[in-house]
Short mmCIF file of C-alpha atoms in Angstrom, two decimals:
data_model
loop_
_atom_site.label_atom_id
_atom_site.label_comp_id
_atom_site.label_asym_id
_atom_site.label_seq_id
_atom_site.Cartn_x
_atom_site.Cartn_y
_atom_site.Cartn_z
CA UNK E 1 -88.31 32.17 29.56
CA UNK E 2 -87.05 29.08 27.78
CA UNK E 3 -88.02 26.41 31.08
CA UNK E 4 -86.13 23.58 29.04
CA UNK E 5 -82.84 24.40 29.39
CA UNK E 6 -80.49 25.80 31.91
CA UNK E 7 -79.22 29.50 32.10
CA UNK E 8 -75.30 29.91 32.00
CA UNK E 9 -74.84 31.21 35.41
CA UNK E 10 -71.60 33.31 34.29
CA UNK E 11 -74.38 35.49 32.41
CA UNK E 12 -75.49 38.47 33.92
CA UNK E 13 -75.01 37.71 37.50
CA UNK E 14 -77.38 39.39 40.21
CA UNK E 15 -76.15 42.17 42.13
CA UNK E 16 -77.62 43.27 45.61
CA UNK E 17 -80.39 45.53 43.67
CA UNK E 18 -81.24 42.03 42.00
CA UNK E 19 -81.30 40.30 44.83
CA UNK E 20 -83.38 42.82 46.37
CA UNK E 21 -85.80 43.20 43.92
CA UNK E 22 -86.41 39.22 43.14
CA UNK E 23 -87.01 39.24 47.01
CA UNK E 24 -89.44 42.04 46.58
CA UNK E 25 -91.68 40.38 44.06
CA UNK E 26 -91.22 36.82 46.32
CA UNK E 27 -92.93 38.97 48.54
CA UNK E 28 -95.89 41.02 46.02
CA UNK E 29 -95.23 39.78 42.71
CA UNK E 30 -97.59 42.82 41.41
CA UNK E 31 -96.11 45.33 44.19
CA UNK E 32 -95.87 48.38 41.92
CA UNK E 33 -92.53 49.53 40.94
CA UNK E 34 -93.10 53.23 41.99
CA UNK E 35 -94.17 51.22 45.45
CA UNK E 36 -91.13 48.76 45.27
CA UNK E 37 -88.63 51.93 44.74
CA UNK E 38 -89.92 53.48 47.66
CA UNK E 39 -89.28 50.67 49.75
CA UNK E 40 -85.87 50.03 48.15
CA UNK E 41 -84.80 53.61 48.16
CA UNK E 42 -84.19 53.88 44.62
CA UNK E 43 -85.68 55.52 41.65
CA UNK E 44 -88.76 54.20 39.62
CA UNK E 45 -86.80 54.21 36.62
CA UNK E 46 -83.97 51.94 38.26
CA UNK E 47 -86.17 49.38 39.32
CA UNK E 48 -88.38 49.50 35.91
CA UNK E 49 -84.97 49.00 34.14
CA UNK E 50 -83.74 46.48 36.74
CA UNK E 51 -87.15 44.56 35.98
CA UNK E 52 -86.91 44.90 32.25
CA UNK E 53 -83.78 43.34 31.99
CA UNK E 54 -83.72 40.29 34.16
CA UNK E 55 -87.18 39.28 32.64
CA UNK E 56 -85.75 40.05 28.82
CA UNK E 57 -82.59 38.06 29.27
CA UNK E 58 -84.87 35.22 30.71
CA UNK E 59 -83.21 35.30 34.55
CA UNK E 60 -86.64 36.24 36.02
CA UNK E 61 -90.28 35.68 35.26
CA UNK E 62 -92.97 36.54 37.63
CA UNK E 63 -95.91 33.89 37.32
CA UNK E 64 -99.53 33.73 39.48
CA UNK E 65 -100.39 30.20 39.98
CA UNK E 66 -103.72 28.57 41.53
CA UNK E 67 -103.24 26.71 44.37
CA UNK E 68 -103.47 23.22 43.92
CA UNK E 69 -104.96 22.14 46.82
CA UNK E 70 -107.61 24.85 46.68
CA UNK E 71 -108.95 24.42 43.41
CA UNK E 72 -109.03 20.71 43.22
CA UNK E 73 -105.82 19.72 41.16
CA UNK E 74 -104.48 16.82 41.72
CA UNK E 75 -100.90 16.73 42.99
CA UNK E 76 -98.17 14.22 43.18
CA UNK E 77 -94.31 14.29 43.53
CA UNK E 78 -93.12 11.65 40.41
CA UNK E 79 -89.94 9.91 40.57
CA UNK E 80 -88.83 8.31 37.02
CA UNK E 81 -86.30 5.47 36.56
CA UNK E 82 -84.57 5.79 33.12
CA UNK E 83 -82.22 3.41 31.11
CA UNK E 84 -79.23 5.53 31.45
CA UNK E 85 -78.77 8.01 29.08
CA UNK E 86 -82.44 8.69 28.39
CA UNK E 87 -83.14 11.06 31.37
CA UNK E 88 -82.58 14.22 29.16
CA UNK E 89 -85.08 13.19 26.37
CA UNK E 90 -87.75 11.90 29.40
CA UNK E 91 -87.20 15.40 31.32
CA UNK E 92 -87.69 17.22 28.43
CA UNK E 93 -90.71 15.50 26.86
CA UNK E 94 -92.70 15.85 30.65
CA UNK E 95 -91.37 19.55 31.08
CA UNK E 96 -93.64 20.35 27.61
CA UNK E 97 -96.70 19.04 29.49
CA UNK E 98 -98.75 21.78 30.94
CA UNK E 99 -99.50 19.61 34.23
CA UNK E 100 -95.91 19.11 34.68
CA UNK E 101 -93.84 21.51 37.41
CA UNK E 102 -90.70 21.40 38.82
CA UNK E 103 -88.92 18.86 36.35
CA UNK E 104 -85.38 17.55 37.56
CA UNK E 105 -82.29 15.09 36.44
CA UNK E 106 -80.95 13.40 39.45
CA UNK E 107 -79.07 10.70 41.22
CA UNK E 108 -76.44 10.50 38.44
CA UNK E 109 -78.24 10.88 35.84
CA UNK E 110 -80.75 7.86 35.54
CA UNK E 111 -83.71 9.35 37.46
CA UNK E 112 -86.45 12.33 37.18
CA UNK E 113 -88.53 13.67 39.47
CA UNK E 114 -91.65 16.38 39.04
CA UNK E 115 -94.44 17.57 40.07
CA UNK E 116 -97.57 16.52 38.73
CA UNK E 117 -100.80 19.07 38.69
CA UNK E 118 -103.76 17.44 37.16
CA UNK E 119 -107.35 18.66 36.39
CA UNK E 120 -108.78 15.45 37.10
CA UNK E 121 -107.92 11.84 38.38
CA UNK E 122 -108.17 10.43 35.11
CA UNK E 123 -105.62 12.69 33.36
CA UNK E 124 -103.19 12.14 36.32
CA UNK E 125 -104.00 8.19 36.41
CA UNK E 126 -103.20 8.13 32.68
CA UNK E 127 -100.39 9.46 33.12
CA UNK E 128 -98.86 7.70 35.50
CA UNK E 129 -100.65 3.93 35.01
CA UNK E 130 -100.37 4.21 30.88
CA UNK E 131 -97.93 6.92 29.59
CA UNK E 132 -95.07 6.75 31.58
CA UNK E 133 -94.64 3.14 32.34
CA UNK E 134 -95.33 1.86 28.59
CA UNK E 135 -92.56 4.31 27.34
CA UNK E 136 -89.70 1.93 26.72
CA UNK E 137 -86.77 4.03 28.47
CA UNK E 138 -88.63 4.17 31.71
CA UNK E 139 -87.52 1.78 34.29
CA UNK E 140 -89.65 2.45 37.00
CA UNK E 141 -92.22 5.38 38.42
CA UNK E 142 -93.09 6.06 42.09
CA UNK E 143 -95.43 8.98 42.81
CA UNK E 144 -96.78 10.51 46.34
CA UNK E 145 -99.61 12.61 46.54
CA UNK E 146 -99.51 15.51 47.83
CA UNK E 147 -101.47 15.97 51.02
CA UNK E 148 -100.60 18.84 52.86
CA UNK E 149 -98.16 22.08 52.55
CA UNK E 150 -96.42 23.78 54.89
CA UNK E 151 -94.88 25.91 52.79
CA UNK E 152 -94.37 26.06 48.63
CA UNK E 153 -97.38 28.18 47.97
CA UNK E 154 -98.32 31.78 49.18
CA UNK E 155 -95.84 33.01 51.90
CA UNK E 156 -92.40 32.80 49.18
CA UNK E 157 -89.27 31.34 49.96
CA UNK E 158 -87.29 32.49 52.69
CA UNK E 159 -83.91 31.96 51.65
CA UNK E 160 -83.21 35.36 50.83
CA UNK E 161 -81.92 38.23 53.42
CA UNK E 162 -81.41 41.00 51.20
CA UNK E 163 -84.26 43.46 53.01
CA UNK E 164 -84.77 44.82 56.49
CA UNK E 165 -87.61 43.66 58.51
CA UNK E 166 -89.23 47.16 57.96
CA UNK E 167 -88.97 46.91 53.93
CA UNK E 168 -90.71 43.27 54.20
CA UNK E 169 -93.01 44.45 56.29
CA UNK E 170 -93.87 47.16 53.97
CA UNK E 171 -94.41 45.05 50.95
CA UNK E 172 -96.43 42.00 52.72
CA UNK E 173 -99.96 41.96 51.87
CA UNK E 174 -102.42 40.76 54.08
CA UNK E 175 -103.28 36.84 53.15
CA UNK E 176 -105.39 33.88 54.36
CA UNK E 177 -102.62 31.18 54.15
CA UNK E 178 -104.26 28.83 56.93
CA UNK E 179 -108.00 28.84 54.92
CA UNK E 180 -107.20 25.46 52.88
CA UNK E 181 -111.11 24.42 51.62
CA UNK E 182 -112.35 24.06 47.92
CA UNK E 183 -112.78 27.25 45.79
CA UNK E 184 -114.48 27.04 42.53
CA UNK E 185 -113.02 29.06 39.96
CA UNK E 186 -115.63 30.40 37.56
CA UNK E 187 -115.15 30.83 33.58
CA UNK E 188 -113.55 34.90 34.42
CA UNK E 189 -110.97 33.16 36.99
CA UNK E 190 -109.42 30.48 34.40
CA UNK E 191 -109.14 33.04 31.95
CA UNK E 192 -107.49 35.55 34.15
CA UNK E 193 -105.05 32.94 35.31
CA UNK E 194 -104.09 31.46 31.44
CA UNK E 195 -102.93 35.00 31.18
CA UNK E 196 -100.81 35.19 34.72
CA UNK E 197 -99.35 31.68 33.95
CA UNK E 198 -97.29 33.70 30.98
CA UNK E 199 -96.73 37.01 32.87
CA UNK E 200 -97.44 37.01 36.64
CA UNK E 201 -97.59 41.15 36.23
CA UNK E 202 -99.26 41.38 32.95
CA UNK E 203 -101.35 44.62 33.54
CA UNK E 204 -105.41 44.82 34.54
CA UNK E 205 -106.07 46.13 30.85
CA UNK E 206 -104.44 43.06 29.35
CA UNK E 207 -106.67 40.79 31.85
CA UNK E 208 -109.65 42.72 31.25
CA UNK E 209 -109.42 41.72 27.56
CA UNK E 210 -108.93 38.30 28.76
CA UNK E 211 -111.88 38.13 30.82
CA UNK E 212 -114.61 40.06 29.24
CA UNK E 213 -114.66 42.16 32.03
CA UNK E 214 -113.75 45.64 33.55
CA UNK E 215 -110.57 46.37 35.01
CA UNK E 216 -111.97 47.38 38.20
CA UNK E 217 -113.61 44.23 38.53
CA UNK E 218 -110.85 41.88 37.46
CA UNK E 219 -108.63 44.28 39.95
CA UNK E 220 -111.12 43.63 42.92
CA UNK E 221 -111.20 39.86 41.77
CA UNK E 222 -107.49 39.13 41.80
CA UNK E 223 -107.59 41.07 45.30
CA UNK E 224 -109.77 38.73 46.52
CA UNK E 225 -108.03 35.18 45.29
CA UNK E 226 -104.81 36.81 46.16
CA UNK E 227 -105.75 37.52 49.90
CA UNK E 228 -107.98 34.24 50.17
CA UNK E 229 -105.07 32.45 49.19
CA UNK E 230 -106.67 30.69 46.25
CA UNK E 231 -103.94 32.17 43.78
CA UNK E 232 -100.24 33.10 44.62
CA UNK E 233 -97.50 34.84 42.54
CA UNK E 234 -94.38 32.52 42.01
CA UNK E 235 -90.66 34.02 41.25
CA UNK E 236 -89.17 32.19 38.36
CA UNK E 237 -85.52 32.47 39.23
CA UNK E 238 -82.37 29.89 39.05
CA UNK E 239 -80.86 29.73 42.71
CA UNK E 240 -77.31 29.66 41.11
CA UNK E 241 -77.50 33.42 40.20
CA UNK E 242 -78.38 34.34 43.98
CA UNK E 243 -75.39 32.43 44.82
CA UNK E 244 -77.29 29.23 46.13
CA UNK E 245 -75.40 26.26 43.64
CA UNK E 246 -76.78 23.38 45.45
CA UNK E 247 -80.77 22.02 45.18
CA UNK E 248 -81.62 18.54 46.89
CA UNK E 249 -84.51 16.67 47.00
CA UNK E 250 -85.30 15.44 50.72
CA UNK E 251 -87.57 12.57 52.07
CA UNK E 252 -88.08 11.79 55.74
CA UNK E 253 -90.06 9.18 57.37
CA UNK E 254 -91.63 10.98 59.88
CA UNK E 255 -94.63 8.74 62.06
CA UNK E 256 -97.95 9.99 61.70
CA UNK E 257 -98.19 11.58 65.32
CA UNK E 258 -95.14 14.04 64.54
CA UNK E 259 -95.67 15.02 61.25
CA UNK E 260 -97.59 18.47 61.39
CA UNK E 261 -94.48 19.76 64.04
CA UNK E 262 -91.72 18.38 62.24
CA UNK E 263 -93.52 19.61 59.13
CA UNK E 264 -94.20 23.25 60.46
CA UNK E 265 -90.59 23.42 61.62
CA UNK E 266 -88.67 22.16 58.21
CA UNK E 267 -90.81 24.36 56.43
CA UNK E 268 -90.08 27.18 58.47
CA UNK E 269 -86.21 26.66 57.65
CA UNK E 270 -84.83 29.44 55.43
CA UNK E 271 -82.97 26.35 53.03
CA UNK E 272 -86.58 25.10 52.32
CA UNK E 273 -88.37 26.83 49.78
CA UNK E 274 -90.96 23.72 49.50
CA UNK E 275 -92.25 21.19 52.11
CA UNK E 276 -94.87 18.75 51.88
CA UNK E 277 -96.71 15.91 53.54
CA UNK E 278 -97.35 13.03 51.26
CA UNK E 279 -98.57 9.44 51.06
CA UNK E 280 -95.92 6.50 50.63
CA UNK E 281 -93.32 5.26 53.74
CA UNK E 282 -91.36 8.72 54.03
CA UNK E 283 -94.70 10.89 54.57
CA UNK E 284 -92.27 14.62 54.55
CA UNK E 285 -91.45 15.94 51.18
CA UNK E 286 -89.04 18.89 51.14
CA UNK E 287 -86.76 20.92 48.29
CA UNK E 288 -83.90 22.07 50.10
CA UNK E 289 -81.46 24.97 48.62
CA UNK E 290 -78.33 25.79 50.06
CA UNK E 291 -75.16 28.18 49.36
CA UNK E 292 -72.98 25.15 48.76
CA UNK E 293 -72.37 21.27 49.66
CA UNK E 294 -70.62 22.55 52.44
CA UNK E 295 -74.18 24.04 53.62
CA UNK E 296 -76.06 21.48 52.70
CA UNK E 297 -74.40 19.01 55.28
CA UNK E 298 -74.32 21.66 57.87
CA UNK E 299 -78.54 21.96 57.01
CA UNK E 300 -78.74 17.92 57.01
CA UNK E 301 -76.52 17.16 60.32
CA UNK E 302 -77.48 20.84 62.49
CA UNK E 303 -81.25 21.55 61.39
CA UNK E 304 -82.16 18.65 60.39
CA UNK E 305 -80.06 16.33 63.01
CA UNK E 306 -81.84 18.20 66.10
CA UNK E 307 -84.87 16.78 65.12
CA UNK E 308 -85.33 13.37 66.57
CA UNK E 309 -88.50 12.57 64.84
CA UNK E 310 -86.77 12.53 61.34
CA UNK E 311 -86.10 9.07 60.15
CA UNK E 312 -84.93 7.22 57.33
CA UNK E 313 -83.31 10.37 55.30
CA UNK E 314 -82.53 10.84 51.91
CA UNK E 315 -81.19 13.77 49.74
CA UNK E 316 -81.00 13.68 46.33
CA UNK E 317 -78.85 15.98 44.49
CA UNK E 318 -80.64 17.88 41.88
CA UNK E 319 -78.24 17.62 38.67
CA UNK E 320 -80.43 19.65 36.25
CA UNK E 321 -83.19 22.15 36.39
CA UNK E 322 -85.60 21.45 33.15
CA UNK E 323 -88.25 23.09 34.09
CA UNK E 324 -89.60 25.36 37.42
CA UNK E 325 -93.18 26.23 38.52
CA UNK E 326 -93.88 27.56 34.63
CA UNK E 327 -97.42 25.56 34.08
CA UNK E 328 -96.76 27.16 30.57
CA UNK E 329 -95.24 25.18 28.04
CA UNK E 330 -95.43 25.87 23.89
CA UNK E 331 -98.52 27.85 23.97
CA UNK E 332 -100.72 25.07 26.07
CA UNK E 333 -102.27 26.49 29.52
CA UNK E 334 -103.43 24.90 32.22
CA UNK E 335 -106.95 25.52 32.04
CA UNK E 336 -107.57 24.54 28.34
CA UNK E 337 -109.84 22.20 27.59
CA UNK E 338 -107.98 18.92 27.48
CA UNK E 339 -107.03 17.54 24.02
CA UNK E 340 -109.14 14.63 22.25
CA UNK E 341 -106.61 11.49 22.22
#
């Protein structure tokens, strides 16, 4: 999937099958597709084809990710001032950086935000102390770390109601979201995950070669970061072809005593596929997708206005996707050794 550049939303749009089966693999993004037809009442061949062509046509990739928080990446949300009409050029050049996630144009076009993911605080101070303010078009960079999610990892977005409870239930394997210390990946883990960066449900052959190992044990090794939470499976998808056209960025000053509730409940809010506590004077961090504008100021004045605690609000408009959760970029993976300057 090209990450760079949008996908014409009159292309192939999703049906209720598509819907159904990107919510599937939000849920297991390895669930079998014999499994998955079960559940959705359809035949394996339907869902294989289903599968085949949303990820050939680029709508759809499924990715597994490390989290960031349990492996010891560091993690900050990055707002970029621009001299207006650089922003596109900017986006682009961060979006080819394999530490680089979730890469948008807003607020009319002058400013970008992302998501940095860095090995080490060096690479992530270099970044954001040398590269980005000595390049002449930039303005201006704020970044937040990232100190707590309530939801953006493991668990999937719940914006999507295209299943029963029973059919979720059936899919949901059991996890260890609330375990949040260090894990140490070993040489076999960073290998297996280069591979799941490209294909989230590239097959236990494929990361056998990768690994040097057997499939059984690079099956019963995935089982275990999978349920301990260390590594989740992302959906690659653009919100516009399951009929959500709006994405906002969200910051709330929230004071220190009522940030884990308010946190717990925005994250729990089927518009909020990502929400965060971070450092800087508006402490909650939250991605907020919604049908339309109309929904998004029934979310900001109904959810969000019954919660006293939230202060000092902002939403900013998403103009452009450039890039999603993809750590993948031209061939350069996350765990590669980092290159010699």
């Amino acid at each position: 999937m090209n990450h760079n550049h949008p996908v014409d939303p009159v292309i192939a749009p999703f049906d209720s099958l598509d819907r159904q089966v990107v919510q599937a693999l939000m849920i297991d993004g390895r669930v079998p597709f014999s499994r998955l037809a079960e559940v959705l009442g359809v035949s394996d061949q339907t869902v294989t084809r289903r599968y085949r062509r949303l990820r050939g046509e680029g709508l759809l990739r499924v990715i597994g990710l490390p989290l960031g928080l349990r492996v010891g990446l560091y993690q900050s949300q990055v707002r970029v001032n621009c001299v207006p009409g650089t922003a596109g050029a900017i986006a682009e050049a961060l979006a080819r950086r394999p530490d680089i996630a979730w890469v948008t144009i807003n607020a009319g076009g002058a400013e970008v935000s992302c998501m940095t993911r860095s090995r080490s605080r060096r690479e992530r101070d270099s970044l954001l102390l040398d590269k980005l303010p000595g390049t002449r078009q930039v303005t201006g960079v704020s970044a937040r770390t990232i100190l707590h999610m309530w939801t953006g990892g493991p668990g999937g977005w719940r914006g999507l109601d295209e299943l029963d409870d029973d059919q979720i239930l059936a899919l949901r394997r059991p996890t260890d979201f609330g375990t949040m210390g260090g894990f140490e990946l070993d040489p076999a883990d960073r290998a297996m995950l280069n591979v799941l960066e490209r294909d989230g449900r590239a097959t236990y052959p494929e990361l056998a070669a990768a690994t040097g190992k057997s499939e059984s044990t690079v099956r019963r090794r995935l089982d275990h970061l999978t349920e301990e939470g260390v590594v989740f499976f992302d959906v690659e998808v653009l919100p516009i072809h399951l009929g959500f056209n709006v994405e906002a960025l969200m910051s709330a000053a929230v004071a220190p005593s009522d940030l884990e509730a308010v946190g717990s409940t925005v994250g729990s809010h089927p518009e909020v596929p990502f929400a965060a506590a971070t450092t800087g004077a508006t402490s909650l961090l939250a991605v907020v997708v919604c049908r339309d504008i109309e929904g998004l100021y029934q979310y900001v004045t109904m959810r969000l206005g019954a919660i006293k605690e939230v202060a000092q609000l902002e939403i900013t408009p998403a103009l452009r996707t450039v890039k999603r959760a993809g750590l993948m970029t031209d061939g350069v993976r996350l765990f590669d050794p980092p290159a010699v300057a």
